[in-house]
């Protein structure tokens, strides 16, 4: 196969755009289109290899797969091995578990499926994923597995001159899938092969439907293609639906450049472009982990460190190309000459180390004991650490049923009986109500399980086929039957998610029914949702003695929660015996709203807005210093002075019914 410097230069453009984008260099907000360009190149080259060799009668499927393995696996295996060693030294246990999972899925070429289920490519939390960029390798490999089989099948029934029309139809179908999926399932559209195959098939069609250009036409087509890619890199944004209509611009530009086959374009055929194109795969592999490490240590906004990170990507990429890629591709190379058993033992061995990282929960014993003690309460309150959240999803040994109703906090001998019920957000308020209950001689019965928000119907924010849904139905049945036996009922839920799924009506109905059955109902707010796991970032700052500044973390995810909190507050105001506790009453320093305590430790824990054990306890301390607490104290004092039946009767008379309409 003739070497083409235009395609090599196109690789350079693609990798340069991706690197600039991932290091957040201004002016390339759409640098992620470099991956789309890579897909077009892959589709063209794979089609050229498969079709040409098949027509010559020398195409061998297993040889094709082995060649792809030699091209992709060695450098990827080395990267994974280095990350596992460095991660063992520097990462926190939770991060090491995540790294182990990423290593296994990347080496199995299913990381795109893992990231599809775990995160969005453009989410700030994606910067915690060292191997996020391997999603594109997984998509390509899945294409490599299926595509030659399709070509072979077509060639058995028709010549490729007719079969190419089938591939054209497949490309159109894939493009249609990408348009629909990018609107309704944007994460799936970005990560999954059905919505990406058209980009590789675009390269295939360039080979199968060759165009003829005059010398001037080649130049015009090449520069037009470069301009199309440059425009998409400059004007595309992570907020766009991708891949959608706009993806035609970089894909079409790359296809036009390849079709033109202009070997004399100075932009593509110069020493720098040729070097970057030759080492593009290794640079691509190594640049993202360097970007993640900068983010991990809070250095991603410092120009000097960003520059060093980019330089390190190129230098280490060069070493990877020189000592790994070439060794695997050249017949005299040590990797190429090694036996298949040795090669694949390395792959399975590194994947096995990743599995060990997962099974051992990140080897927490490797961290200093005093550090582990310092972050012990930066965790979700759950049954496994002495609290009440009955997570039947994460702890499969927990049985479905009444055992989930046995946990209590507060004063176990208290004169007042309270019920805290809801999803994991009720669970995370366990330490909060434990402190309140002990102060007011109140025992709080806590019932909480996954996605099980308080509702008068069967609405559920999780999958209804889950164990959590079955437990939820048991919990709601308990509320319906026993709500009248409590002096105080507390509702808590992930209100933003519930509102986004249009399921607040069931919550409103539950509020109304509970307000009529119990003297006092308290509704807890959903805490602040950050776009990153602030608990992890605090733990890292403590581990490496780095400053922690919560103001640097964005809160776009918090908008639905704030809006839902306001809706519930408004609804609660129509009832005299229903109280909604504002965030300001729980999360403040001397009356000033704050996302951290006086010790500069975050109340929050993760991107969902959960509180840590520590954050929940400190929220109680902040609550005791608020005006809202004094009003709450008056209500509790009234409940203590009169029997429940009398309080309920007086509560029924004082309830303010919502007005008609």
XYZ file of C-alpha atoms in Angstrom:
661
model
C 0.000 0.000 0.000
C 1.505 3.325 -1.121
C 2.341 5.740 1.684
C 0.340 8.950 1.431
C 1.769 12.016 3.111
C -1.578 13.827 2.790
C -3.269 11.234 5.007
C -0.333 11.323 7.405
C -0.643 15.117 7.579
C -4.366 14.759 8.130
C -3.589 12.550 11.133
C -1.415 15.377 12.457
C -4.293 17.851 12.185
C -6.629 15.408 13.930
C -4.349 14.687 16.892
C -3.359 18.342 17.251
C -7.006 19.410 17.467
C -7.789 16.777 20.097
C -4.755 17.696 22.206
C -5.522 21.429 22.071
C -9.136 20.745 23.019
C -8.321 18.495 25.948
C -5.813 20.978 27.351
C -8.497 23.692 27.017
C -6.528 25.935 24.645
C -8.711 28.907 23.577
C -9.965 28.982 20.005
C -10.492 25.242 19.541
C -13.787 24.674 21.344
C -14.545 22.027 18.736
C -11.187 20.274 18.808
C -12.983 17.035 19.625
C -13.786 16.798 15.875
C -10.273 15.412 15.501
C -11.740 12.039 16.470
C -14.263 12.299 13.633
C -11.355 12.912 11.263
C -9.568 9.839 12.605
C -12.694 7.763 11.953
C -12.792 8.845 8.294
C -9.116 7.958 7.862
C -9.650 4.533 9.454
C -12.630 3.789 7.236
C -10.691 4.650 4.106
C -7.570 2.665 4.982
C -9.452 -0.409 6.214
C -11.570 -0.499 3.071
C -8.480 -0.171 0.916
C -6.821 -3.079 2.732
C -9.850 -5.375 2.772
C -11.178 -4.755 -0.731
C -7.804 -4.671 -2.484
C -6.572 -7.875 -0.882
C -9.916 -9.608 -1.359
C -9.879 -8.803 -5.065
C -6.337 -10.173 -5.278
C -7.432 -13.333 -3.448
C -5.047 -12.844 -0.540
C -7.275 -11.416 2.192
C -7.193 -13.475 5.396
C -9.565 -12.489 8.146
C -7.378 -13.650 11.038
C -4.338 -11.949 9.538
C -6.365 -8.741 9.373
C -7.363 -9.010 13.031
C -3.800 -9.826 14.079
C -2.501 -6.800 12.194
C -5.026 -4.583 13.946
C -3.935 -6.033 17.305
C -0.270 -5.311 16.520
C -1.207 -1.756 15.607
C -3.367 -0.948 18.616
C -2.645 -3.227 21.563
C 1.091 -2.900 22.411
C 1.094 0.846 23.043
C -2.271 0.615 24.821
C -1.018 -2.180 27.090
C 2.078 -0.170 28.013
C -0.059 2.883 28.793
C -2.368 0.829 31.016
C 0.579 -0.756 32.822
C 2.198 2.611 33.533
C -1.080 4.088 34.761
C -1.639 1.160 37.122
C 1.856 1.571 38.610
C 1.635 5.353 38.942
C -1.945 5.105 40.178
C -0.903 2.688 42.900
C 1.395 5.374 44.262
C -0.677 8.506 43.775
C -4.395 7.749 43.501
C -6.994 7.351 46.195
C -8.606 3.911 46.577
C -11.840 4.960 44.862
C -9.887 6.391 41.939
C -7.767 3.240 41.703
C -10.900 1.100 41.492
C -12.119 3.308 38.667
C -8.749 3.043 36.924
C -8.799 -0.741 37.213
C -12.249 -0.867 35.617
C -11.143 1.433 32.817
C -8.082 -0.709 32.126
C -10.168 -3.874 31.828
C -12.794 -2.319 29.569
C -10.194 -0.569 27.412
C -8.184 -3.738 26.794
C -11.411 -5.574 25.992
C -12.355 -2.737 23.599
C -15.679 -2.094 25.292
C -14.722 1.105 27.120
C -17.177 3.075 24.983
C -19.976 1.001 26.522
C -18.615 1.615 30.025
C -18.337 5.378 29.531
C -21.769 5.483 27.882
C -23.270 4.067 31.077
C -20.982 5.978 33.447
C -20.568 9.550 32.250
C -20.847 12.092 29.468
C -17.774 12.933 27.392
C -18.121 16.669 28.005
C -19.011 16.504 31.706
C -16.442 18.002 34.121
C -16.437 14.680 35.957
C -14.992 13.094 32.800
C -11.646 14.618 33.806
C -11.441 11.943 36.509
C -11.295 9.163 33.894
C -7.723 8.422 32.800
C -8.740 6.246 29.849
C -11.800 8.116 28.641
C -10.150 8.700 25.272
C -10.005 4.954 24.592
C -13.709 5.044 23.767
C -12.737 5.868 20.173
C -10.378 2.863 20.026
C -13.227 0.643 21.183
C -15.558 2.022 18.515
C -12.903 1.477 15.846
C -12.174 -2.041 17.031
C -15.875 -2.939 17.001
C -15.987 -1.602 13.441
C -12.898 -3.658 12.540
C -14.571 -6.821 13.853
C -17.772 -6.419 11.878
C -16.748 -4.539 8.755
C -14.600 -7.204 7.032
C -17.336 -9.757 7.659
C -19.787 -7.451 5.871
C -17.389 -6.984 2.929
C -16.804 -10.741 2.649
C -20.545 -11.430 2.733
C -21.253 -8.822 0.072
C -18.523 -10.109 -2.214
C -19.979 -13.610 -2.109
C -23.210 -12.426 -3.687
C -22.170 -9.492 -5.849
C -19.140 -7.634 -7.150
C -17.906 -4.768 -5.011
C -19.076 -2.351 -7.722
C -22.618 -3.264 -6.683
C -21.867 -3.974 -3.025
C -20.640 -0.421 -2.552
C -24.225 0.762 -2.904
C -25.122 -1.392 0.100
C -22.371 0.362 2.060
C -23.732 3.714 0.910
C -27.167 2.716 2.230
C -25.553 1.586 5.504
C -23.812 4.945 5.841
C -27.080 6.806 5.281
C -28.847 4.597 7.844
C -26.091 5.175 10.408
C -26.231 8.924 9.787
C -29.995 8.856 10.335
C -29.428 6.974 13.600
C -26.914 9.613 14.698
C -29.395 12.420 13.984
C -32.179 10.815 16.004
C -29.972 9.478 18.803
C -28.116 12.771 19.291
C -31.467 14.366 20.163
C -33.017 11.618 22.294
C -29.979 9.674 23.565
C -27.040 12.084 23.211
C -24.569 10.103 25.313
C -25.297 6.917 23.405
C -25.023 8.751 20.104
C -21.594 10.014 21.041
C -20.137 6.745 22.317
C -21.785 3.928 20.372
C -20.924 2.411 17.008
C -24.373 2.577 15.311
C -24.289 6.394 15.443
C -20.596 6.573 14.526
C -20.295 3.983 11.755
C -21.260 6.493 9.054
C -18.079 8.471 9.735
C -15.902 5.443 9.004
C -18.121 4.463 6.099
C -17.596 7.970 4.713
C -13.925 7.075 4.362
C -14.915 3.752 2.805
C -17.059 5.507 0.205
C -14.125 7.726 -0.774
C -12.261 4.580 -1.773
C -15.247 2.839 -3.370
C -16.475 5.888 -5.316
C -13.195 7.441 -6.481
C -13.307 10.993 -7.810
C -11.083 12.468 -10.500
C -9.529 15.902 -10.029
C -7.441 18.154 -12.185
C -4.171 19.364 -10.617
C -5.863 22.648 -9.682
C -8.922 20.780 -8.485
C -6.783 18.713 -6.104
C -5.414 21.864 -4.513
C -8.825 23.506 -4.226
C -10.408 20.356 -2.762
C -7.580 19.893 -0.254
C -7.684 23.460 1.013
C -11.484 23.408 1.101
C -11.353 20.264 3.223
C -8.815 21.861 5.554
C -11.040 24.942 5.865
C -14.062 22.766 6.696
C -12.161 20.994 9.479
C -10.760 24.291 10.791
C -14.235 25.865 10.835
C -15.712 22.939 12.734
C -12.847 23.056 15.254
C -13.357 26.783 15.768
C -17.152 26.914 15.943
C -18.322 23.545 17.238
C -18.953 23.426 20.988
C -19.488 20.660 23.542
C -23.069 21.884 23.894
C -23.935 20.844 20.345
C -25.767 17.627 19.559
C -22.969 15.364 18.364
C -22.644 13.643 16.001
C -25.454 15.486 14.239
C -25.769 17.575 11.116
C -22.754 19.679 12.047
C -20.541 16.581 12.092
C -20.884 16.545 8.297
C -18.440 19.459 8.227
C -15.309 17.752 9.645
C -16.260 14.369 8.160
C -16.856 15.912 4.747
C -13.648 17.923 5.014
C -11.568 14.851 5.839
C -13.226 12.848 3.045
C -12.530 15.649 0.560
C -8.841 15.788 1.499
C -8.450 12.020 1.134
C -10.349 11.989 -2.161
C -8.192 14.798 -3.583
C -4.958 12.882 -2.791
C -2.907 16.074 -3.134
C 0.636 15.201 -2.063
C 2.099 18.672 -2.402
C 0.036 20.656 0.134
C 2.533 22.411 2.402
C 0.106 22.360 5.341
C -0.031 18.571 5.269
C 3.366 17.771 3.815
C 5.921 19.490 6.047
C 8.349 17.969 8.577
C 6.279 18.932 11.637
C 3.012 17.616 10.215
C 4.645 14.404 9.048
C 6.257 13.829 12.438
C 2.998 14.461 14.317
C 1.120 12.248 11.891
C 3.608 9.402 12.277
C 3.485 9.548 16.085
C -0.211 10.538 16.275
C -1.434 7.284 17.804
C 1.022 7.338 20.692
C 0.507 11.062 21.251
C -3.241 10.459 21.322
C -2.823 7.681 23.867
C -0.630 9.663 26.241
C -1.998 13.214 26.052
C -5.249 12.580 27.915
C -3.694 10.981 31.042
C -1.415 14.030 31.310
C -4.466 16.310 31.052
C -6.203 14.274 33.758
C -3.191 14.460 36.069
C -3.152 18.255 35.768
C -6.821 18.289 36.706
C -6.228 15.757 39.476
C -3.734 18.097 41.142
C -5.619 21.323 40.363
C -3.024 22.543 37.863
C -5.239 22.570 34.764
C -5.711 26.365 34.813
C -2.028 27.238 35.090
C -0.492 28.043 31.655
C 2.982 26.814 32.559
C 1.734 23.416 33.649
C -0.593 23.160 30.656
C 2.345 23.834 28.350
C 4.473 21.253 30.144
C 1.624 18.746 29.925
C 1.357 19.200 26.168
C 5.119 18.925 25.762
C 5.175 15.783 27.897
C 2.430 14.297 25.703
C 4.607 14.707 22.625
C 7.819 13.507 24.283
C 6.293 10.410 25.853
C 4.339 9.827 22.662
C 7.641 9.844 20.782
C 9.119 7.285 23.181
C 6.029 5.114 22.839
C 6.275 5.257 19.057
C 10.015 4.619 19.011
C 10.183 1.746 21.473
C 6.705 0.191 21.359
C 4.942 0.869 18.067
C 7.996 0.277 15.882
C 8.980 -2.787 17.886
C 5.522 -4.220 17.320
C 5.305 -3.401 13.611
C 8.788 -4.230 12.321
C 9.613 -7.872 11.768
C 12.934 -7.440 13.547
C 11.246 -5.758 16.517
C 11.287 -7.578 19.851
C 7.516 -7.310 20.313
C 6.828 -8.525 16.764
C 9.170 -11.498 17.216
C 7.725 -12.549 20.571
C 5.364 -15.521 20.655
C 1.565 -15.054 20.601
C 1.457 -16.559 24.095
C 3.813 -13.864 25.387
C 1.898 -11.083 23.668
C -1.519 -12.055 24.897
C -0.232 -12.982 28.343
C 0.805 -9.344 28.694
C -2.692 -8.189 27.752
C -4.424 -10.552 30.173
C -1.835 -9.863 32.853
C -2.419 -6.101 32.805
C -6.184 -6.656 32.675
C -5.769 -8.970 35.668
C -3.986 -6.243 37.633
C -6.920 -3.977 36.835
C -9.261 -6.628 38.205
C -7.188 -6.863 41.397
C -7.557 -3.097 41.834
C -11.326 -3.483 41.628
C -11.648 -6.579 43.821
C -9.425 -5.139 46.574
C -11.418 -1.867 46.545
C -8.373 0.110 45.483
C -5.983 -1.306 48.117
C -6.816 1.275 50.827
C -4.160 -0.187 53.148
C -1.445 1.465 51.051
C -2.471 4.890 52.395
C -1.246 6.220 55.774
C -3.479 5.312 58.693
C -3.876 8.909 59.859
C -5.029 9.951 56.412
C -7.599 7.160 56.279
C -8.890 8.296 59.660
C -9.092 11.898 58.463
C -11.341 11.042 55.509
C -13.343 8.267 57.175
C -16.425 10.476 57.359
C -16.090 11.778 53.788
C -18.415 8.979 52.732
C -22.122 8.390 52.186
C -23.987 7.342 55.347
C -25.059 3.757 54.666
C -25.741 0.551 56.595
C -22.171 -0.652 56.080
C -20.723 2.289 58.031
C -23.285 2.312 60.816
C -26.074 4.431 59.340
C -29.445 3.615 57.831
C -29.440 3.970 54.058
C -30.719 0.553 52.952
C -29.019 0.332 49.559
C -30.272 -2.950 48.167
C -28.690 -2.080 44.819
C -25.085 -1.779 45.976
C -25.361 -4.379 48.768
C -27.011 -7.430 47.255
C -26.909 -9.353 50.552
C -29.580 -7.050 51.976
C -32.960 -8.811 51.778
C -36.027 -7.137 50.303
C -38.691 -6.489 52.922
C -39.267 -5.300 56.464
C -35.633 -5.579 57.480
C -35.203 -2.260 55.716
C -37.489 -0.708 58.357
C -35.495 -1.529 61.488
C -32.995 1.339 61.654
C -33.351 4.260 64.072
C -31.324 7.355 64.885
C -31.657 10.086 67.504
C -32.702 9.419 71.096
C -33.724 5.764 71.238
C -35.680 6.479 74.442
C -37.164 9.727 73.224
C -40.747 10.778 73.906
C -41.379 11.865 70.305
C -41.560 9.479 67.361
C -40.465 10.599 63.924
C -40.176 8.965 60.515
C -37.505 9.915 57.964
C -38.414 8.402 54.595
C -37.235 8.721 51.018
C -34.426 7.763 48.663
C -30.667 7.986 49.222
C -31.172 11.662 50.086
C -33.170 10.575 53.110
C -30.313 8.226 53.909
C -27.714 10.975 53.774
C -29.720 13.068 56.247
C -29.422 10.289 58.855
C -26.529 11.930 60.787
C -28.358 15.279 60.612
C -31.507 13.911 62.218
C -29.484 11.845 64.666
C -28.134 15.117 66.102
C -31.565 16.784 66.052
C -33.220 13.782 67.685
C -30.718 13.602 70.506
C -31.207 17.283 71.236
C -35.016 16.988 71.385
C -35.638 13.555 72.922
C -36.831 12.263 69.572
C -36.329 8.810 68.098
C -36.278 8.864 64.315
C -37.266 5.764 62.416
C -35.328 5.865 59.115
C -36.576 4.160 55.957
C -34.639 4.820 52.763
C -33.608 2.915 49.692
C -32.405 3.552 46.167
C -34.428 6.019 44.057
C -37.423 5.619 46.389
C -38.610 9.211 46.854
C -41.790 9.901 48.870
C -44.747 9.522 46.538
C -48.427 8.603 46.633
C -48.117 6.487 43.478
C -45.726 3.992 41.939
C -43.434 6.535 40.267
C -39.770 5.675 40.561
C -36.648 7.392 39.234
C -34.638 4.205 38.819
C -35.267 1.074 36.725
C -38.491 -0.621 37.755
C -36.858 -4.009 37.211
C -34.391 -3.338 40.034
C -34.330 -4.672 43.587
C -34.652 -1.094 44.738
C -38.094 -0.794 43.143
C -39.326 -3.868 45.010
C -38.020 -2.471 48.293
C -39.551 0.884 47.441
C -43.031 -0.594 47.150
C -42.567 -2.132 50.613
C -41.455 1.255 51.986
C -44.385 3.163 50.503
C -46.823 0.580 51.783
C -45.362 1.121 55.262
C -45.809 4.885 54.982
C -49.430 4.526 53.949
C -50.248 2.184 56.826
C -48.253 3.802 59.651
C -48.006 7.505 58.867
C -50.586 8.362 61.559
C -48.498 6.801 64.318
C -45.751 9.419 64.166
C -45.482 12.873 65.715
C -43.251 14.052 62.892
C -42.636 12.825 59.347
C -39.635 13.940 57.283
C -39.527 13.698 53.486
C -36.280 13.802 51.527
C -35.501 13.108 47.902
C -33.475 14.021 44.860
C -36.078 16.608 43.908
C -34.276 17.871 40.819
C -34.156 14.433 39.196
C -37.758 13.783 40.213
C -38.886 17.054 38.656
C -36.910 16.395 35.470
C -38.776 13.105 35.127
C -42.112 14.919 35.666
C -42.859 12.945 38.820
C -43.457 15.713 41.363
C -47.235 15.241 41.249
C -46.885 12.031 43.249
C -44.780 13.933 45.790
C -47.422 16.663 46.069
C -50.082 14.027 46.685
C -47.930 12.375 49.344
C -47.431 15.740 51.052
C -51.167 16.361 51.136
C -52.004 12.903 52.477
C -49.253 13.033 55.084
C -50.183 16.558 56.204
C -53.680 15.294 56.959
C -52.406 12.287 58.903
C -49.562 13.647 61.047
C -49.093 16.762 63.212
C -45.935 17.973 61.457
C -44.281 17.249 58.100
C -40.782 18.503 57.334
C -39.414 18.485 53.782
C -35.641 18.490 53.384
C -33.957 20.327 50.494
C -31.794 18.705 47.866
C -28.256 20.001 48.563
C -26.050 21.668 45.967
C -25.194 19.554 42.926
C -21.665 20.115 41.641
C -20.429 19.044 38.236
C -17.585 17.097 39.855
C -17.178 14.886 42.886
C -16.170 17.518 45.432
C -15.632 14.904 48.127
C -12.976 13.210 46.016
C -11.324 16.525 45.197
C -11.171 17.447 48.872
C -9.676 14.039 49.717
C -7.017 14.531 47.035
C -6.155 17.980 48.309
C -5.724 16.560 51.802
C -3.629 13.650 50.540
C -1.178 15.851 48.647
C -1.374 18.926 50.903
C -2.885 21.076 48.152
C -5.186 24.085 48.644
C -8.893 23.299 48.317
C -11.050 25.955 46.682
C -14.622 24.846 46.100
C -15.325 27.983 44.052
C -13.388 26.504 41.127
C -15.987 23.780 40.595
C -18.999 24.571 38.429
C -22.636 23.868 39.342
C -24.536 23.498 36.093
C -26.079 20.270 37.394
C -27.574 22.233 40.278
C -30.130 24.179 38.245
C -32.856 21.449 38.297
C -32.380 20.909 42.041
C -32.704 24.611 42.852
C -35.834 24.894 40.753
C -37.414 21.799 42.300
C -36.588 23.019 45.809
C -38.454 26.251 45.063
C -41.483 24.358 43.741
C -41.701 22.242 46.881
C -41.186 25.254 49.114
C -44.069 27.053 47.398
C -46.331 24.010 47.678
C -45.439 23.467 51.338
C -46.281 27.075 52.215
C -49.970 26.349 51.635
C -50.046 24.017 54.663
C -49.684 25.233 58.231
C -48.204 21.943 59.435
C -45.758 21.487 56.565
C -42.278 23.006 56.757
C -39.718 23.163 53.971
C -36.174 23.674 55.246
C -34.193 25.963 52.957
C -30.616 25.199 52.011
C -29.614 28.433 53.706
C -30.689 27.017 57.071
C -28.464 23.962 56.691
C -25.426 25.038 54.702
C -23.932 28.292 55.951
C -21.138 29.867 57.981
C -22.469 32.402 60.495
C -25.540 33.008 58.358
C -23.704 33.323 55.038
C -24.599 30.519 52.584
C -21.629 28.265 52.025
C -20.798 24.968 50.314
C -18.031 24.295 52.845
C -17.826 24.327 56.616
C -15.641 26.654 58.684
C -12.879 24.051 58.314
C -13.110 24.435 54.508
C -14.449 20.905 54.141
C -17.338 20.445 51.680
C -20.773 19.472 52.935
C -21.317 17.615 49.673
C -19.870 14.357 48.497
C -20.570 13.621 44.830
C -22.084 14.925 41.601
C -25.581 13.843 42.662
C -25.560 16.234 45.607
C -25.304 13.662 48.390
C -23.957 14.760 51.767
C -21.087 12.970 53.438
C -21.376 11.730 57.018
C -19.327 14.730 58.069
C -21.357 17.120 55.906
C -24.641 15.834 57.319
C -23.420 16.274 60.894
C -22.128 19.775 60.207
C -25.392 20.687 58.489
C -27.082 19.914 61.816
C -24.670 22.236 63.628
C -25.399 24.966 61.081
C -29.123 24.322 61.458
C -28.938 24.791 65.230
C -27.519 28.282 64.620
C -30.249 29.354 62.192
C -33.542 31.214 62.619
C -35.287 28.303 60.910
C -34.197 26.107 63.810
C -35.840 28.387 66.341
C -39.125 28.113 64.484
C -38.697 24.347 64.273
C -37.900 24.237 67.990
C -41.180 25.958 68.769
C -43.098 23.367 66.739
C -41.320 20.487 68.479
C -42.028 22.032 71.877
C -45.732 22.216 70.996
C -45.709 18.559 69.962
C -44.073 17.572 73.253
C -46.736 19.336 75.315
C -49.741 17.546 73.864
C -50.667 13.994 72.903
C -50.369 13.050 69.237
C -54.135 12.716 68.752
C -54.752 16.250 70.044
C -51.929 17.669 67.946
C -53.253 15.942 64.863
C -56.795 17.167 65.510
C -55.580 20.754 65.918
C -53.346 20.324 62.893
C -56.332 19.212 60.810
C -58.233 22.363 61.772
C -55.305 24.645 60.974
C -54.276 23.160 57.655
C -54.499 25.745 54.897
C -56.033 24.024 51.888
C -54.538 24.993 48.542
C -56.915 27.247 46.687
C -58.894 25.943 43.724
C -57.024 26.439 40.477
